[in-house]
PDB file of C-alpha atoms in Angstrom:
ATOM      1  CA  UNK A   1      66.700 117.133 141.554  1.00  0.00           C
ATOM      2  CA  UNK A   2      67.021 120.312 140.009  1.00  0.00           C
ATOM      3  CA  UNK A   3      63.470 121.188 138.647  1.00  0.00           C
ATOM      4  CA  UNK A   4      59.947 120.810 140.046  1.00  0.00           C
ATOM      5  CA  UNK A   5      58.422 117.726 139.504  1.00  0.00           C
ATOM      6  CA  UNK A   6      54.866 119.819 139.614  1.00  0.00           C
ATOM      7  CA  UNK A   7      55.321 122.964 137.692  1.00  0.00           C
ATOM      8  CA  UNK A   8      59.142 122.778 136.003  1.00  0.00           C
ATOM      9  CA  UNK A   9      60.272 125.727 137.809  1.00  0.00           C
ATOM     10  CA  UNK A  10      63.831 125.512 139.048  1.00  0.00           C
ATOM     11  CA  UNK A  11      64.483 124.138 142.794  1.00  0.00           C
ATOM     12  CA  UNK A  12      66.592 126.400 145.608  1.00  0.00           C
ATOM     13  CA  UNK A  13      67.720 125.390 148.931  1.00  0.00           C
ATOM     14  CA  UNK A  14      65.769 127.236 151.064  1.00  0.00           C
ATOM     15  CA  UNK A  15      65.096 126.994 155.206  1.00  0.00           C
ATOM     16  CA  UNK A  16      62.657 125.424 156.509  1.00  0.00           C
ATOM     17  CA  UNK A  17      62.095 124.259 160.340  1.00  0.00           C
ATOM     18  CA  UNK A  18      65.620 124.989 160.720  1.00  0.00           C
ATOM     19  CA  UNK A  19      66.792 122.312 158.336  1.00  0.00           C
ATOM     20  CA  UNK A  20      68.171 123.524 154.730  1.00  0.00           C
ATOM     21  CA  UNK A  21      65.623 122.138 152.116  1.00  0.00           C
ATOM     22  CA  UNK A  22      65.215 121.964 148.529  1.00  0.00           C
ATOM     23  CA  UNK A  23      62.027 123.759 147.117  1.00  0.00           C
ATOM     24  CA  UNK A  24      59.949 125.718 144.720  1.00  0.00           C
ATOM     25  CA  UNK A  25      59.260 129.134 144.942  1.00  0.00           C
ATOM     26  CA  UNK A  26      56.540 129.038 142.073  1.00  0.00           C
ATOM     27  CA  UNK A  27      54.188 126.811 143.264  1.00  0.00           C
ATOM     28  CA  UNK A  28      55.595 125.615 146.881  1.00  0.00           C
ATOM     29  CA  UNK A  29      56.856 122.103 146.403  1.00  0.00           C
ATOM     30  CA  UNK A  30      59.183 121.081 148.861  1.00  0.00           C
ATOM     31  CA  UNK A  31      61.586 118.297 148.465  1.00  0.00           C
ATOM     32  CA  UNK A  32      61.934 116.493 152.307  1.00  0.00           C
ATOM     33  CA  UNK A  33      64.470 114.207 151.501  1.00  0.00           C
ATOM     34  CA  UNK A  34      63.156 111.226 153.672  1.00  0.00           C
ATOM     35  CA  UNK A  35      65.012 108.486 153.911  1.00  0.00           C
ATOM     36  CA  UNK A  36      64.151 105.346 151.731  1.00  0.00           C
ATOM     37  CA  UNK A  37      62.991 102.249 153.271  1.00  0.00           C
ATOM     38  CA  UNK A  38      65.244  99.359 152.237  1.00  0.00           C
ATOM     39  CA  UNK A  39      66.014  96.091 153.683  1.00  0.00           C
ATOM     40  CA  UNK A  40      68.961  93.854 154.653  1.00  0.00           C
ATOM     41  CA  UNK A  41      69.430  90.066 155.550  1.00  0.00           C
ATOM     42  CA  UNK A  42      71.370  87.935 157.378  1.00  0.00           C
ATOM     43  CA  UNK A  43      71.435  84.609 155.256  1.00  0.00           C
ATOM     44  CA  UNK A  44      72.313  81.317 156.271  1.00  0.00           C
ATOM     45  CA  UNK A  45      73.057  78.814 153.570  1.00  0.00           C
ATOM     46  CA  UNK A  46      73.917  75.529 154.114  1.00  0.00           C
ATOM     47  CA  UNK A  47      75.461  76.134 157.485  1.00  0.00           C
ATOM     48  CA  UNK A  48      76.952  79.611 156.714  1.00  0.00           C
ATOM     49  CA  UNK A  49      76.089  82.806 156.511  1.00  0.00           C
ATOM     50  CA  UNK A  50      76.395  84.493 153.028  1.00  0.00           C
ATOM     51  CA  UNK A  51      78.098  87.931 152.339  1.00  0.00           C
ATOM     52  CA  UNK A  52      77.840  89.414 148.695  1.00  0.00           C
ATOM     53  CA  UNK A  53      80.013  91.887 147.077  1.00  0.00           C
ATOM     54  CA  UNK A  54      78.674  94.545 145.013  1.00  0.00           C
ATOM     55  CA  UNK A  55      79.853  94.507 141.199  1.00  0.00           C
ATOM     56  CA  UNK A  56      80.861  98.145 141.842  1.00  0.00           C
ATOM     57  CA  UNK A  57      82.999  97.051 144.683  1.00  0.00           C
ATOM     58  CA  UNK A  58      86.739  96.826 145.246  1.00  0.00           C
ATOM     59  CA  UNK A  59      87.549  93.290 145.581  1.00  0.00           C
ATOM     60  CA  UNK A  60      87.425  91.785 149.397  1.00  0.00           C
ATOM     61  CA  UNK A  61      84.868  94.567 150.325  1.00  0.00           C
ATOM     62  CA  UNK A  62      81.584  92.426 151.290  1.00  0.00           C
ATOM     63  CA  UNK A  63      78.038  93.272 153.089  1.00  0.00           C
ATOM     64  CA  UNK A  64      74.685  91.871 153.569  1.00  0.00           C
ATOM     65  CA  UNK A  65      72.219  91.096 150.676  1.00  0.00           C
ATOM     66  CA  UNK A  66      70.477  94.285 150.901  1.00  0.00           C
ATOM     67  CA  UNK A  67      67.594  95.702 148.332  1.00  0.00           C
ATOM     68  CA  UNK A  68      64.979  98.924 148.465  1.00  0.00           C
ATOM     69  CA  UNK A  69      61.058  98.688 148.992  1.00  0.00           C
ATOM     70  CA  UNK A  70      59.331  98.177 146.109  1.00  0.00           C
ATOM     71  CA  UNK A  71      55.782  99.645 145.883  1.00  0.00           C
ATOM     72  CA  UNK A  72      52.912  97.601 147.623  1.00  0.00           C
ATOM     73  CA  UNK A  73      55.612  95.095 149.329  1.00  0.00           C
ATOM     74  CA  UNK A  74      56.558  94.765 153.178  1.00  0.00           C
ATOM     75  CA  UNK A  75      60.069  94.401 153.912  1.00  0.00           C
ATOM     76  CA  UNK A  76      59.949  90.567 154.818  1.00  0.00           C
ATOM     77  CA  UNK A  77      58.337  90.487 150.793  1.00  0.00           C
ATOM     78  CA  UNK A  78      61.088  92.778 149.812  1.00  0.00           C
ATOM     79  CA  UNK A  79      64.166  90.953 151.875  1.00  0.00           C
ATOM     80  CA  UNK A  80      62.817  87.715 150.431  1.00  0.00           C
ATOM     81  CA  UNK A  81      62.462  89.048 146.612  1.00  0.00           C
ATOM     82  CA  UNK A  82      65.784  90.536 147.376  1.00  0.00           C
ATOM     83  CA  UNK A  83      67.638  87.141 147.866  1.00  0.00           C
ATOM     84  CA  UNK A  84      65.533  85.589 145.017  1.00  0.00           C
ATOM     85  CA  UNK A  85      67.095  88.225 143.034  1.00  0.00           C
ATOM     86  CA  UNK A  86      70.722  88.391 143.958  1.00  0.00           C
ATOM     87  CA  UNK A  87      71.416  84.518 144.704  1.00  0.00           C
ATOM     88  CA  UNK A  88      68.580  83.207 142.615  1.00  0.00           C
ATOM     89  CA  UNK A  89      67.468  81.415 146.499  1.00  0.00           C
ATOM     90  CA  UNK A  90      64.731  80.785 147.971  1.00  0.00           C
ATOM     91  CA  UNK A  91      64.778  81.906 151.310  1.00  0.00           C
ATOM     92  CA  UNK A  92      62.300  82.164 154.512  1.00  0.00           C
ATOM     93  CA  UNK A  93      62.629  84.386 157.241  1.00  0.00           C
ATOM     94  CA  UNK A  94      63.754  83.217 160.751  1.00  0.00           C
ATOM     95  CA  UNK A  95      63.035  86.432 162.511  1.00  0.00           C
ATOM     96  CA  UNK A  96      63.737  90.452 162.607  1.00  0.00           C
ATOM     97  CA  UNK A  97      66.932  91.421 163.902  1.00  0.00           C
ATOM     98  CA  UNK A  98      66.047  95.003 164.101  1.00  0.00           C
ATOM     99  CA  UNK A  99      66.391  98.702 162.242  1.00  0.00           C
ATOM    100  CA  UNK A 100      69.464 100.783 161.078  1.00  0.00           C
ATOM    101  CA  UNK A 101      69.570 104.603 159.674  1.00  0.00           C
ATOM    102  CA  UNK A 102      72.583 104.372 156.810  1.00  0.00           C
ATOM    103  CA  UNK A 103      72.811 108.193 156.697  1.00  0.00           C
ATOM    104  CA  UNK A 104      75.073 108.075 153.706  1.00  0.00           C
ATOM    105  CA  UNK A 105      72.228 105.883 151.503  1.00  0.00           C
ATOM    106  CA  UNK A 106      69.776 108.251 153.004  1.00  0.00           C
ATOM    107  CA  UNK A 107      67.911 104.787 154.278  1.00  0.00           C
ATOM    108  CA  UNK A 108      66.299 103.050 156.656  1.00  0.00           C
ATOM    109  CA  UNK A 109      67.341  99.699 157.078  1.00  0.00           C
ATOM    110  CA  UNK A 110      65.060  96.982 158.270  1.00  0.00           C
ATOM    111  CA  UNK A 111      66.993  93.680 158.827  1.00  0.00           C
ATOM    112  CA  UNK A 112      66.107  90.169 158.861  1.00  0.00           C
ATOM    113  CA  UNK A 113      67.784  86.781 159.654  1.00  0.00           C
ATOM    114  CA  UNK A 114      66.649  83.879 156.715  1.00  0.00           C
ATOM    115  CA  UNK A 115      67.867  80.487 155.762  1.00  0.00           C
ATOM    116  CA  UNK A 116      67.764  80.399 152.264  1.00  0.00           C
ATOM    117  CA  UNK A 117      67.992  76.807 150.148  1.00  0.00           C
ATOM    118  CA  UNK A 118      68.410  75.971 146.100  1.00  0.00           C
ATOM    119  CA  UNK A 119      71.490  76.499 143.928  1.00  0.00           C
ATOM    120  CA  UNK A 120      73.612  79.537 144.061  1.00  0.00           C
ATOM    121  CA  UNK A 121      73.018  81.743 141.119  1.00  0.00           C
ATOM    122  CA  UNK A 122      74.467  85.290 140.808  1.00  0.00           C
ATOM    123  CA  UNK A 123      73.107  88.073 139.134  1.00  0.00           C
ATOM    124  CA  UNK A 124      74.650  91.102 137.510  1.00  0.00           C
ATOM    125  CA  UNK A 125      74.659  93.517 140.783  1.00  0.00           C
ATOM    126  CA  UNK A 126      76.555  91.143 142.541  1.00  0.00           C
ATOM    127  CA  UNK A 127      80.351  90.168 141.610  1.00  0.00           C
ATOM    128  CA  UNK A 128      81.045  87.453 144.321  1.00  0.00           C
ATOM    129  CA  UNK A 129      80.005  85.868 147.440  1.00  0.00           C
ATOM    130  CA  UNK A 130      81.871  84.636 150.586  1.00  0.00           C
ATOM    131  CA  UNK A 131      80.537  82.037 152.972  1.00  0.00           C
ATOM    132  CA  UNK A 132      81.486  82.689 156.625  1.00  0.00           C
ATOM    133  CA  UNK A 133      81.261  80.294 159.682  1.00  0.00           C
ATOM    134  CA  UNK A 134      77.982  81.578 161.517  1.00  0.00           C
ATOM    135  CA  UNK A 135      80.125  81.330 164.935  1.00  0.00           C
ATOM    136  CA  UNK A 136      83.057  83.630 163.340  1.00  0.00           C
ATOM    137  CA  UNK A 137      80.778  86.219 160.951  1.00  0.00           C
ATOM    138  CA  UNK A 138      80.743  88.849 163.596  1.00  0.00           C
ATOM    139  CA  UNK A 139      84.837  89.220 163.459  1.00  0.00           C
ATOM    140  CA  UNK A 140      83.988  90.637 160.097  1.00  0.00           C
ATOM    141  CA  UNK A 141      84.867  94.092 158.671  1.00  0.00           C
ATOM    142  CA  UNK A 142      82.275  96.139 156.832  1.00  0.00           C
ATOM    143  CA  UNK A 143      83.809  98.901 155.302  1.00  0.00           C
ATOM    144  CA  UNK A 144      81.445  99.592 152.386  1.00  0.00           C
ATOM    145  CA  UNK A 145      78.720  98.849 154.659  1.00  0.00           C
ATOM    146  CA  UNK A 146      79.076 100.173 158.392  1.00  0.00           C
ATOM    147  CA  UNK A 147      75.572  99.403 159.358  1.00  0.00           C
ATOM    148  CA  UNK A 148      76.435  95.622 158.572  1.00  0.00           C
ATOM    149  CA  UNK A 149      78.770  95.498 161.351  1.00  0.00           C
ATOM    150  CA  UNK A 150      75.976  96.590 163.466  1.00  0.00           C
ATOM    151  CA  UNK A 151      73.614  94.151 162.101  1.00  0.00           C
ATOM    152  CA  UNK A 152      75.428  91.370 162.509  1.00  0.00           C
ATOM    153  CA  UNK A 153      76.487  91.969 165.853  1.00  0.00           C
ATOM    154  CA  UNK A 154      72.738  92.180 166.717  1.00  0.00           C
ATOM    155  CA  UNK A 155      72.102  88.797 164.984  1.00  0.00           C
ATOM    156  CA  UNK A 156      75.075  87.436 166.766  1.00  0.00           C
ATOM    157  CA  UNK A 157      73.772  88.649 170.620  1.00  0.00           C
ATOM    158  CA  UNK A 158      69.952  87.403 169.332  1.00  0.00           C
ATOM    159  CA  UNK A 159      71.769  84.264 168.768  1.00  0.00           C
ATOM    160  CA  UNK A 160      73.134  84.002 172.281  1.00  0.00           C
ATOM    161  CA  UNK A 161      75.170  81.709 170.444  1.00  0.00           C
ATOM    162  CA  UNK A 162      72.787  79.120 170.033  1.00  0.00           C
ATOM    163  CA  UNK A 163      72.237  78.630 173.358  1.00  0.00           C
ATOM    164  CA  UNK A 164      76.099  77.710 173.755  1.00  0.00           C
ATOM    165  CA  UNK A 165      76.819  74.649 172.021  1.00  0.00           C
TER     166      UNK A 165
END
């Protein structure tokens, strides 16, 4: 953001509470920078938990379906549309898993475990997908996506393995 979205006047970093902002001098805008609400799910599909990989990706890097708010939608609306989206599934949510701050996105992740049915359809964000034993998914590495680790793990312990086979 380099000009005002009130009066056009060019932005400066400027100081304020301590914390290097971006803001007007003309008419006082400031820019806070808050992070963005997005979501992030944990989908189980036929047994198996699905990871998708980003078309923008390196090949073998995989995360979580994940998605931004849209205006006038909660998160489970947004997590849901999310997979709808990316898979072309429908999916319904088994429970919350819990929130994440992905400093690098500038987001806050809310996370979700769903079970998703219907035929696997790919969009044009997503490049591939990966299905991963549901007992085993928390071995895997998140590089792209260090929050995933963390979500995942979280699922896994909510899981309490399915109250050991």
């Amino acid at each position: 953001m380099k000009y005002c979205p009130h009066c056009a006047y060019p932005l400066a970093p400027r100081s304020i509470n301590g914390l290097e902002r971006i803001a007007c001098s003309r008419c006082s805008f400031i820019h806070w920078g808050n992070p963005v609400p997005a979501v992030a799910g944990v989908v189980e599909y036929n047994g198996k938990i699905l990871l998708v990989r980003n078309a923008k990706w390196p090949a073998g890097s995989f995360s979580l379906v994940t998605g931004y708010l849209e205006r006038d939608e909660t998160p489970e609306q947004g997590i849901v549309r999310e997979i709808q989206e990316e898979l072309g599934l429908d999916a319904s949510i088994r429970g919350f898993i819990g929130h994440y701050s992905f400093f690098a996105m500038n987001a806050l992740i809310l996370a979700f475990h769903l079970e998703a049915e219907g035929t696997l359809e790919l969009n044009d964000e997503i490049a591939e997908v990966t299905e991963v034993r549901a007992d085993l998914v928390y071995r895997q590495n998140f590089p792209d996506a260090p929050f995933a680790a963390q979500v995942v793990r979280d699922w896994y312990q909510q899981q309490n393995w399915r109250r050991v086979a």
